[in-house]
Structures are given as structure tokens and as C-alpha cells.
CSV table of C-alpha atoms and ligand atoms in Angstrom, one decimal:
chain,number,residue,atom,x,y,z
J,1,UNK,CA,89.9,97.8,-48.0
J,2,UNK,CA,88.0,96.0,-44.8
J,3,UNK,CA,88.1,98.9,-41.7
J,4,UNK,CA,89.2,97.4,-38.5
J,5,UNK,CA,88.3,99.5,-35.5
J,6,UNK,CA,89.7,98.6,-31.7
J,7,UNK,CA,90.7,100.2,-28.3
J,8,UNK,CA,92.4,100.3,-25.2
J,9,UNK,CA,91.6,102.2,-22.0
J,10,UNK,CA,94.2,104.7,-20.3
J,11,UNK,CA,93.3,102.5,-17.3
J,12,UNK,CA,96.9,101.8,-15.9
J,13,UNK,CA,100.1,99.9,-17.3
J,14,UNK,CA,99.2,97.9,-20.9
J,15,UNK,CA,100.4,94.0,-19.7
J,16,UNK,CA,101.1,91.2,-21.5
J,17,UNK,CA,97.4,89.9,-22.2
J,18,UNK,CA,96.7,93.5,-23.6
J,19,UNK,CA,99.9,92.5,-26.0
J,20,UNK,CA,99.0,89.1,-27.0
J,21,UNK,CA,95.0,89.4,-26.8
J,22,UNK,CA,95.4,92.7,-28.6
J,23,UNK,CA,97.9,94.8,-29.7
J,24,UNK,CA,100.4,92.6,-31.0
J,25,UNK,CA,97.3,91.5,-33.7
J,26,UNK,CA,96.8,94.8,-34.4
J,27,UNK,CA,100.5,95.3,-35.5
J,28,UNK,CA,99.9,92.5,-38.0
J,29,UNK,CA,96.3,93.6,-39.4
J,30,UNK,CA,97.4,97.5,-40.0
J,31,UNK,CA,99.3,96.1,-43.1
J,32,UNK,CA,96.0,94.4,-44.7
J,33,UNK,CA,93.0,96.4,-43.2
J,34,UNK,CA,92.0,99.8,-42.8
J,35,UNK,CA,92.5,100.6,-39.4
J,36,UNK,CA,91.3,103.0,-36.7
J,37,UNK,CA,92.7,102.6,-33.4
J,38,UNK,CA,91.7,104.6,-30.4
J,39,UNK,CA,92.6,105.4,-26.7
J,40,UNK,CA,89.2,105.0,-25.1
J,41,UNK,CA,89.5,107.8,-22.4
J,42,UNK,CA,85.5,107.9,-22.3
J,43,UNK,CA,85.2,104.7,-21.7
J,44,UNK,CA,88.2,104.7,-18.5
J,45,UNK,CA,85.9,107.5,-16.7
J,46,UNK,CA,83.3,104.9,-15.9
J,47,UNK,CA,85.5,103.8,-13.2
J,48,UNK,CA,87.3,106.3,-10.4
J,49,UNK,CA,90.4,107.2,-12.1
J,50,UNK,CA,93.4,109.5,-11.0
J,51,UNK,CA,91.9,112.6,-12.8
J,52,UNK,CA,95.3,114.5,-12.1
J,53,UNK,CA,97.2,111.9,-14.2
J,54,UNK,CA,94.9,111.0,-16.9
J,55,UNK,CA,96.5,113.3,-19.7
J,56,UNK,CA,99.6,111.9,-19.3
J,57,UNK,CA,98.0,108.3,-19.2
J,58,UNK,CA,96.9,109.0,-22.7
J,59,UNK,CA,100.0,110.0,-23.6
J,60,UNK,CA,101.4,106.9,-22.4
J,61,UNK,CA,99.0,104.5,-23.5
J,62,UNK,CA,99.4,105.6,-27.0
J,63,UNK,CA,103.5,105.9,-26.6
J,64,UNK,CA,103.1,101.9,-25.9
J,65,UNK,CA,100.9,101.3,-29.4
J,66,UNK,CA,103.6,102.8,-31.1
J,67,UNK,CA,106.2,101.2,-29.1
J,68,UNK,CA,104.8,98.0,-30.0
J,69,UNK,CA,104.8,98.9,-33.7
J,70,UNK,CA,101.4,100.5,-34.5
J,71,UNK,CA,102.7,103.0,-37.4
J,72,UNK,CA,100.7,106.5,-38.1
J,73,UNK,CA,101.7,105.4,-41.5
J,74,UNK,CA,99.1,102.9,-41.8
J,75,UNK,CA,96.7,103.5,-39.6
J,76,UNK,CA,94.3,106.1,-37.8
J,77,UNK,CA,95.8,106.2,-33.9
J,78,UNK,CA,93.2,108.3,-32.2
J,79,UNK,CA,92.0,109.2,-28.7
J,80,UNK,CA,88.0,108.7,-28.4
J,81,UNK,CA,87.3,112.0,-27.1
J,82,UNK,CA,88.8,114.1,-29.6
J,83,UNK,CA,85.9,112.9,-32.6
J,84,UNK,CA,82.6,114.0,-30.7
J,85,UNK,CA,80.8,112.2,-32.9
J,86,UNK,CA,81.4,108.9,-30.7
J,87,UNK,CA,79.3,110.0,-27.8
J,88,UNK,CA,76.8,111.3,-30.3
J,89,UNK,CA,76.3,108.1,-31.7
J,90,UNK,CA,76.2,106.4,-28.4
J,91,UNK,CA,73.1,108.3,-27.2
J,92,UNK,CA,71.5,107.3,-30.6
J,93,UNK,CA,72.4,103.7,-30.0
J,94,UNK,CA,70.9,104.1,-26.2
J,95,UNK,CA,67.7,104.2,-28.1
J,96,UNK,CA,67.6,100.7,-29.7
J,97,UNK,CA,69.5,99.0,-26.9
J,98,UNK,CA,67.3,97.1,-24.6
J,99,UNK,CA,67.8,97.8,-21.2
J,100,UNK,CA,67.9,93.6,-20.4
J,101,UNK,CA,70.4,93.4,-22.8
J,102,UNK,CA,73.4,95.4,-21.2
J,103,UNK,CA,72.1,94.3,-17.9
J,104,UNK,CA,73.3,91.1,-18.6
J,105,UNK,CA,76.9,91.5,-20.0
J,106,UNK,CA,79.3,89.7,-18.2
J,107,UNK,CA,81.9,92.6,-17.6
J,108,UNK,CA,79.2,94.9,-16.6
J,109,UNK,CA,78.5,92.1,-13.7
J,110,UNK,CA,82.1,91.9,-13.0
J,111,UNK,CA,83.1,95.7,-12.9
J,112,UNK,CA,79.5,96.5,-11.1
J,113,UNK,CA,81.0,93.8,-8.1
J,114,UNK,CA,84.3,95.4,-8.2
J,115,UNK,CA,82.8,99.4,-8.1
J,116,UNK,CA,79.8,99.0,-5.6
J,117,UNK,CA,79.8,102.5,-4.5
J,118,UNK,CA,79.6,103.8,-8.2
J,119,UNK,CA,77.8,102.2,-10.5
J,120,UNK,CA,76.8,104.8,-12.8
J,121,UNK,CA,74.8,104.8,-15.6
J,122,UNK,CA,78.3,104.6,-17.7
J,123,UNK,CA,79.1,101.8,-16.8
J,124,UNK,CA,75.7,100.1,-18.3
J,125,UNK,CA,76.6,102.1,-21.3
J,126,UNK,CA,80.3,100.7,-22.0
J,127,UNK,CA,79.0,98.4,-24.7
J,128,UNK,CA,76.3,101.2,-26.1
J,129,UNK,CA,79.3,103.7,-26.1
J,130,UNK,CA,82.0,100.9,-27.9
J,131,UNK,CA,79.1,99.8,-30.4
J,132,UNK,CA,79.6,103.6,-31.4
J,133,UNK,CA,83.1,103.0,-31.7
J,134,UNK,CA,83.1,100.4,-34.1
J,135,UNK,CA,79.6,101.3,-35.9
J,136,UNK,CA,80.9,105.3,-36.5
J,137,UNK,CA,83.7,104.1,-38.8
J,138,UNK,CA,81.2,101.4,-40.3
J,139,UNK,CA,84.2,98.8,-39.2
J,140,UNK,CA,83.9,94.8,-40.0
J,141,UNK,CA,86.2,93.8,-37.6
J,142,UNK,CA,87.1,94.1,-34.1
J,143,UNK,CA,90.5,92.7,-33.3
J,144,UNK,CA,90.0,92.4,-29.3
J,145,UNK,CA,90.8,89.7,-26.7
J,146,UNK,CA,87.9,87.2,-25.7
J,147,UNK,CA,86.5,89.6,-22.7
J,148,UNK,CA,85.6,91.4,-25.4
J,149,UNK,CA,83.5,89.1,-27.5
J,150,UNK,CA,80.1,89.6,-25.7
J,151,UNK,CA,80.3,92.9,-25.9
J,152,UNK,CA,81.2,93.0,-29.7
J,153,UNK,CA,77.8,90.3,-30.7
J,154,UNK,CA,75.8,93.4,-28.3
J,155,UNK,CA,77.0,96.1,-31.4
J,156,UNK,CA,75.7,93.3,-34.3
J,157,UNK,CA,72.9,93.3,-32.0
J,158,UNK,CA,72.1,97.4,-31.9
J,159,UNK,CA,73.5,97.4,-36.2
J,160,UNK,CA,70.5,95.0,-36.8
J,161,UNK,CA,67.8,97.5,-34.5
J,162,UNK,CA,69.3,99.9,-35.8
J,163,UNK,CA,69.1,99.2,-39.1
J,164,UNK,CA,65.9,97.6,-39.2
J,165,UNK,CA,64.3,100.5,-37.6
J,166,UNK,CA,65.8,103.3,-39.7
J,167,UNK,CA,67.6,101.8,-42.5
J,168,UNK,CA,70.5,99.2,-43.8
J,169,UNK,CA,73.6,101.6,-42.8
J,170,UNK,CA,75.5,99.7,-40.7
J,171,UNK,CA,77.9,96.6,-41.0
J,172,UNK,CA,77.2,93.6,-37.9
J,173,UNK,CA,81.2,94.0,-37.0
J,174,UNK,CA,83.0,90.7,-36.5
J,175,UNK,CA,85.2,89.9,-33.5
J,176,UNK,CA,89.0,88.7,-34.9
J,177,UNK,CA,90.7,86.7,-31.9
J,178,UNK,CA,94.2,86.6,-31.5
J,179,UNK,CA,96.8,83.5,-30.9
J,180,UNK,CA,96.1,84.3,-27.0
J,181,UNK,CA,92.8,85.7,-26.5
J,182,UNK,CA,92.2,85.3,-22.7
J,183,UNK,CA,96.1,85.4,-20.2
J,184,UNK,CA,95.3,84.5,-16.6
J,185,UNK,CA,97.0,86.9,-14.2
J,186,UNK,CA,99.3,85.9,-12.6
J,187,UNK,CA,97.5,84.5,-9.8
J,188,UNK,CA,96.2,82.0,-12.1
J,189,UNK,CA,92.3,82.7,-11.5
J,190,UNK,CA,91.6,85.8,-13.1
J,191,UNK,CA,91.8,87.2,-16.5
J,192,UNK,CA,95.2,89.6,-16.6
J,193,UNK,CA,93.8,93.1,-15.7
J,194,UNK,CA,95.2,96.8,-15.4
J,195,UNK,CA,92.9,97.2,-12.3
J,196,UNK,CA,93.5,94.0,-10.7
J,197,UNK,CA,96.7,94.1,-10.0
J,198,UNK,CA,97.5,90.4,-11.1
J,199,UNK,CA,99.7,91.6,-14.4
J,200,UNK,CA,103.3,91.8,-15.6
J,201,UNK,CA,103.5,95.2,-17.5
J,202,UNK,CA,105.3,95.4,-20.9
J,203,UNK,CA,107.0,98.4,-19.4
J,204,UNK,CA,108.6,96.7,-15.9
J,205,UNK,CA,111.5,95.8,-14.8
J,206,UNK,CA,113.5,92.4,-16.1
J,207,UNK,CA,114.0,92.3,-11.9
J,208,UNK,CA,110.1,93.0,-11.5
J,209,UNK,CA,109.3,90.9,-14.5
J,210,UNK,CA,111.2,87.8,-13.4
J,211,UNK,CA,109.7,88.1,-9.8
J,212,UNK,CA,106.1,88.1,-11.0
J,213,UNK,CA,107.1,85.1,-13.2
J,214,UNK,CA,109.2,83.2,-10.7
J,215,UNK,CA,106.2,83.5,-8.3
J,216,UNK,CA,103.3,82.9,-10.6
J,217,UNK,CA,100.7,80.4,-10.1
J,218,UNK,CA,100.9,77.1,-12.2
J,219,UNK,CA,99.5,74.0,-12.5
J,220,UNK,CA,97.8,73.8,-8.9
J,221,UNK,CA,97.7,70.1,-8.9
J,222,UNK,CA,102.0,69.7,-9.2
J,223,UNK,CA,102.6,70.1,-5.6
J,224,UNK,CA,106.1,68.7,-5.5
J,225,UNK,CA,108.7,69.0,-8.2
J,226,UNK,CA,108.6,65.3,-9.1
J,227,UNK,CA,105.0,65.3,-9.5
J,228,UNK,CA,104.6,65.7,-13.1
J,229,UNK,CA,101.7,68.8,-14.6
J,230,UNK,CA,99.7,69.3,-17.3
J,231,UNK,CA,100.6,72.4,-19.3
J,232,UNK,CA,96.5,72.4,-20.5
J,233,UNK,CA,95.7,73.6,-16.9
J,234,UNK,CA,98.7,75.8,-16.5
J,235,UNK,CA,98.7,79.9,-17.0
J,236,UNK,CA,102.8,79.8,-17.8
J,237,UNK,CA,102.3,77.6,-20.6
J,238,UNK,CA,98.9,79.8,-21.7
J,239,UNK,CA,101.9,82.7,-21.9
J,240,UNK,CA,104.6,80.3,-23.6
J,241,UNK,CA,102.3,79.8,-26.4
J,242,UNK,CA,102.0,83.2,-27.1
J,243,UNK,CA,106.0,83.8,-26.6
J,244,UNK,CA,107.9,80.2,-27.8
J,245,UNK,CA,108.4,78.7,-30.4
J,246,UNK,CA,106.8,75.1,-31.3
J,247,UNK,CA,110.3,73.3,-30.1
J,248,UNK,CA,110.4,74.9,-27.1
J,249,UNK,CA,106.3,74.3,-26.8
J,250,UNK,CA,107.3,70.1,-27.6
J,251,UNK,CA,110.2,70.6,-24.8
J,252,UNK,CA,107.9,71.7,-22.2
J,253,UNK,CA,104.9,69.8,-23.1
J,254,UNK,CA,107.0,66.6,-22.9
J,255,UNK,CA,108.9,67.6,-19.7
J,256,UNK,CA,106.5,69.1,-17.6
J,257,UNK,CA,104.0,65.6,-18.4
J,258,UNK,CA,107.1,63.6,-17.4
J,259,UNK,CA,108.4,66.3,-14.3
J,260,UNK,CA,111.4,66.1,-16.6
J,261,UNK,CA,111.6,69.7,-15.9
J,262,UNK,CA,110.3,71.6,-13.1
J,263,UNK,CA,108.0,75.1,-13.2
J,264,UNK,CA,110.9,77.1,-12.4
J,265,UNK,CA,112.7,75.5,-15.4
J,266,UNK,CA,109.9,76.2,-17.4
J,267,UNK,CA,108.9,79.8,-16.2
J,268,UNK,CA,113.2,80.6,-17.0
J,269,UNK,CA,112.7,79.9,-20.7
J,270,UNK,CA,109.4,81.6,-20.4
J,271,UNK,CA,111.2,84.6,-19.2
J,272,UNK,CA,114.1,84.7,-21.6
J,273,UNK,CA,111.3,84.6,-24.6
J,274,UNK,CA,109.5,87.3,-23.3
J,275,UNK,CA,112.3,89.4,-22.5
J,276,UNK,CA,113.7,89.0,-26.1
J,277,UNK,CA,110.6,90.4,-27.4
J,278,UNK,CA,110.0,93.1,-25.0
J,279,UNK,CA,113.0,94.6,-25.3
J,280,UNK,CA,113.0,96.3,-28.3
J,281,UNK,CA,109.5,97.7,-26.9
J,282,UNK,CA,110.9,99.4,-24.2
J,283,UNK,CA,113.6,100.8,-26.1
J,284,UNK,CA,111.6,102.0,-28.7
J,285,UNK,CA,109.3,103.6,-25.5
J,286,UNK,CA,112.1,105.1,-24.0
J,287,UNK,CA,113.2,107.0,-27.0
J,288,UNK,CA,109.6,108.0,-27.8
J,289,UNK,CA,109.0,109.5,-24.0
J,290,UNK,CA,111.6,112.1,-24.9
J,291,UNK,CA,109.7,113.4,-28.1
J,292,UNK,CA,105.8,113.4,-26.3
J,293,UNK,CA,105.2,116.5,-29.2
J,294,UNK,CA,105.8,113.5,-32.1
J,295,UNK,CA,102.8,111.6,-30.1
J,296,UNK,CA,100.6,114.4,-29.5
J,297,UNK,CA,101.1,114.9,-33.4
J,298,UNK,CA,100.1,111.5,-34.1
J,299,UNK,CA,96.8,111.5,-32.5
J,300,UNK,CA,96.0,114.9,-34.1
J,301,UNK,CA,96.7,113.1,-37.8
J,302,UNK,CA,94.3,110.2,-36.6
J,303,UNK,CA,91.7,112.3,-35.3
J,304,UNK,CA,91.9,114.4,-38.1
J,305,UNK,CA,91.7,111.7,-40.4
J,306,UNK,CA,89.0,110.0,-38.3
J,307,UNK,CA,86.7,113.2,-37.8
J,308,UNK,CA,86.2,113.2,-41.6
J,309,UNK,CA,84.8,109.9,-41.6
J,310,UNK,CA,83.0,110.2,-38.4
J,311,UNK,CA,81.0,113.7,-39.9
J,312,UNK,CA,80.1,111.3,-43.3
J,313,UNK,CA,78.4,108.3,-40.7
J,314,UNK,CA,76.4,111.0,-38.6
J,315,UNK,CA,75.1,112.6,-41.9
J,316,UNK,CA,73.4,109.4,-42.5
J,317,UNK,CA,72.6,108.7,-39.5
J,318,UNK,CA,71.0,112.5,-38.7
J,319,UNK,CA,69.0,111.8,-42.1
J,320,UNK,CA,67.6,108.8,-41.1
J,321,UNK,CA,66.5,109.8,-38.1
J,322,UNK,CA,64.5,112.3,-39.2
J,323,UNK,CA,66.0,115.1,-37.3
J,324,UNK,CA,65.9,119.3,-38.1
J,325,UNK,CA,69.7,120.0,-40.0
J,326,UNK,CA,70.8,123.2,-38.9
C,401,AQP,N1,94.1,89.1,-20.0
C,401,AQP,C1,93.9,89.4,-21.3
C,401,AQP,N2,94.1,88.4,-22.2
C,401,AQP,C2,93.9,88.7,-23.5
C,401,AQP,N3,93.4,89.9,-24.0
C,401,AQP,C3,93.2,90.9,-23.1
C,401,AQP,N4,92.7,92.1,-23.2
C,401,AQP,C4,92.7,92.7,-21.9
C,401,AQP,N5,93.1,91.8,-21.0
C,401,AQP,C5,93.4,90.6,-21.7
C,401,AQP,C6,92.4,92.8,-24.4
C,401,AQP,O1,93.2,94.0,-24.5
C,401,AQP,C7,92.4,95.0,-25.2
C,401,AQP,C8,92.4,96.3,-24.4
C,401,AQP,O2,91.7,96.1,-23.2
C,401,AQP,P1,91.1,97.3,-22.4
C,401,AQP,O3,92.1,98.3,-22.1
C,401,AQP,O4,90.0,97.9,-23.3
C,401,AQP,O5,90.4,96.8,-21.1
C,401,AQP,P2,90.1,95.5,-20.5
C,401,AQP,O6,89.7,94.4,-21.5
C,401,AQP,O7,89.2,95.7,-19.4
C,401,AQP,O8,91.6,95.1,-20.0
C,401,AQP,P3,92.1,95.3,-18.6
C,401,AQP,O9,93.6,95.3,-18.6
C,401,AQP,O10,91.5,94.3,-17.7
C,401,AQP,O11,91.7,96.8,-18.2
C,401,AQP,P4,91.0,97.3,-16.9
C,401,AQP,O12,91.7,96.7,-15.8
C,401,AQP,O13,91.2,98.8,-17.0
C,401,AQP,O14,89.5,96.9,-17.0
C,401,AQP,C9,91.0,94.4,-25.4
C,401,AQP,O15,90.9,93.9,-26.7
C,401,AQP,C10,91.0,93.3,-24.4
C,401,AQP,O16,90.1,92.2,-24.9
């Protein structure tokens, strides 16, 4: 069977882009691929992060993959920093990675504007570090949303120096893009972010939800509600497409185009759709934040699991390198 390997951060609350762009694909692919999937605490320490809270945003962030359906039953849930072997890899892959090369990844840019005072050395790294991520469990595929993309042609990138340098062992990993690979915030400019604070969380409110929506930037050019939009342009319709159905899509298309219907029309029904398939979410997340031992269990089984594949890769790689085995 195909491996899949992906990952979230513990950064914050998981919205609705990491959902759609992510997780809700990863619910589908667990029952065809081998799959590994990993809370990248590593890879959330690049930033300043609440150091006080960041067991319990673990936790939390892989109470939500479960919530959302991720079973233990069919694949490998894991946090990063319990298989050592990831950051071993990493300073391995640090030695084929030209410098130029992460330099000029878009989300190193971006996160290096956001964290002047702190751009460290891991933050260059990120894609080094998730090339190990992927490339320790010899995955083919990496379901992720399209910020993601770059980073993921970078680890086919350090497979081919890799391999050409020391021998064929690894795969070049594909990228698998879901139904909704890049949600605005919902400002409307950015991509939906844990750290920008432009997100609706899976976790918040209906109240909190429906405010966010009700307020949420649309078509920019429909000023007045007779004027009529273009749902191409618009971040509400972005989120429909990921949440309605195609009669509902038709509805809107057609109504917004003729200012048949106005955004507040449009963001209700977005609202009800989203709710409806939250909502079993959260339940299912409330119930699990009363058995956090059942989690803590989980991500021992998947690290478990994972360590024994993880020792196998670094054999190789340890042999080709050349190095002294113990
Ligand atoms: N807005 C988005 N639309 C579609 N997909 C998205 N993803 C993130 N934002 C969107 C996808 O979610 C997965 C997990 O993301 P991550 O936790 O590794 O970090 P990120 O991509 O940096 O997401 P955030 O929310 O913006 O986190 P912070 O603020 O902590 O940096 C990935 O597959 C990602 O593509």
C-alpha cells in the first residue's frame, strides 16, 4: 500500500482552511493509503510559542484529528518529537540542501516578515526538517493545502541530492491537493492562519462563528446590495464550495451574478452548511476532552508503530553515509 505522510502544527486553534485544505482529505485517504500523521511540535518552536501551554496544545491538536475522524485504527497519529529519528534525518538533509534554496521559500519570506526579532536558523530549516518528515517514512504522498506545495517540490528536490550523492533510497513525494486547497481569512486577503488571527475555528462558538461570517469580507467590488458580485472573486463562495452542495453552489452563483440574493443571504446558508458538519466535530471533541488518557494512548501506538519504521530508514541511511555503527 502507497504511505501518505502529513502534519499540523500545535500552533493555535485548527480553522476551517486546516479542515478543508487538510484534514478533512486526510479522513478520506486513511481508508486507501498507508498513513502517518503527525503533530509537528518541532516544527511550532520555530516561532515564540506559549511554552507553559504547549503540552496541552498537543493534546488538543490531536483530540481535533480524531474529532474530525482520523481513526488509530487505520493510521499512525503521532507527535514529531516522540521518533528522534526526524531531527536526525533533518541534519542529514541540511547537508544536500543548498542554502539558496530555502532562502527562497515563500513561507520562509512571509514568517521571517512576521518574526523580525527571531529569525532563527529554524526557521530556514522548516522545509529541511518536514523533507525528514515525509522522506523518514519513504512516503509518496503529501496530502497538504497549497502553502504547502513549495515546500513539498524542496523534499523531491533534497530525495534527488540525496540520492544521487549516496544512493536511490528515497521516493520524490507528491503533493495531493484537496477540493479547497488555499481559504482566505476572513479578511479576504490572507490565507486562513492560526497566527493571523483572520480564522473561524472548528472549535468556536455558533455565536462566534456566525459573527466572523456575518462580518467577513466578500466580493469588494459589490458595494451596495443591488449591485450584483461575482462569486470567482469572493472568499464566502471559496468556503461554500468546500461546504454546499452543487444546488446550493447553482443558487448562489446565479443569485449573487443577478444580486438576486444578497451576501448576508448567501453567508446564512453558508453558515447553516458549516454548522451541520461541525457539529458532530465538536461533539465528538467534547466527549474525547474528558478521556485525554485514550489520546495520550493513541499517540504512543502511532509512535510506536512509527519508531519501527523510522529505525529501518536510518539504517540505510547510516550505511550509506558511511558512518562508524556502534
Ligand atoms: N488557509 C488554508 N487553506 C487551505 N489549507 C490550509 N492549511 C493551512 N491553512 C490553510 C493546511 O493545513 C495543514 C496544516 O497546516 P499547519 O498547521 O502545518 O500550518 P500552516 O500551513 O502554517 O497553517 P496555519 O494555520 O497558517 O498555521 P500557523 O498560523 O501556525 O502558521 C497544511 O497542510 C496546510 O497546507
Amino acid at each position: 500500500m502507497k504511505r501518505i505522510f502529513s502534519g499540523i502544527q500545535p500552533t493555535g486553534e485548527i480553522h476551517l482552511g486546516n479542515y478543508v485544505g487538510a484534514i478533512r482529505n486526510w479522513v478520506y485517504l486513511m481508508e486507501e493509503y498507508d498513513c502517518v500523521f503527525c503533530v509537528v511540535d518541532y516544527h511550532a518552536i520555530t516561532v515564540e510559542y506559549p511554552v507553559q501551554e504547549f503540552k496541552k496544545r498537543i493534546i488538543e491538536t490531536a483530540l481535533i484529528l480524531l474529532a474530525c475522524g482520523l481513526s488509530p485504527e487505520k493510521a499512525n497519529i503521532m507527535v514529531q518529537s516522540h521518533v528522534q529519528e526526524h531531527t536526525e534525518l533533518a541534519w542529514i538533509f541540511n547537508s544536500v540542501t543548498p542554502i539558496g534554496e530555502v532562502e527562497r521559500m515563500t513561507q520562509f519570506k512571509d514568517k521571517s516578515k512576521q518574526h523580525r526579532s527571531n529569525i532563527n536558523m529554524g526557521l530556514m530549516g522548516y522545509p529541511v526538517l518536514q523533507a525528514a518528515d515525509i522522506l523518514l517514512y519513504k512516503a509518496g504522498y503529501v496530502p497538504v493545502g497549497e502553502d504547502q506545495v513549495q515546500h513539498i517540490e524542496l523534499s523531491r528536490e533534497i530525495a534527488r541530492k540525496f540520492n544521487s550523492r549516496f544512493g536511490a533510497i528515497f521516493p520524490e513525494p507528491q503533493p495531493i491537493l484537496s477540493g479547497a486547497p488555499k481559504i482566505l481569512g476572513v479578511d479576504g486577503e490572507s490565507k486562513m492562519s492560526k497566527t493571523l488571527n483572520n480564522y473561524i475555528g472548528i472549535m468556536e462558538e455558533e455565536s462566534a462563528v456566525w459573527e466572523k461570517l456575518r462580518t467577513a469580507v466578500t466580493d469588494v467590488n459589490r458595494v451596495r446590495r443591488k449591485d450584483p458580485g461575482n462569486p470567482e472573486i469572493c472568499n464566502i463562495y471559496t468556503i461554500h464550495r468546500a461546504f454546499s452542495e452543487n444546488d446550493t453552489l447553482l443558487t448562489i452563483d446565479h443569485g449573487c451574478r443577478s444580486a438576486d440574493i444578497g451576501c448576508i443571504d448567501c453567508k446564512k446558508m453558508l453558515f447553516e452548511n458549516v454548522r451541520a458538519e461541525l457539529n458532530p466535530i465538536r461533539e465528538k471533541a467534547f466527549a474525547l476532552q474528558k478521556d485525554t488518557d485514550y489520546i495520550i494512548d493513541v499517540l504512543k501506538q502511532g509512535a510506536s508503530a512509527c519508531s519501527k519504521i523510522a529505525k529501518e530508514t536510518m539504517a540505510e541511511v547510516r550505511n550509506v553515509l558511511g558512518l562508524l555503527i556502534p
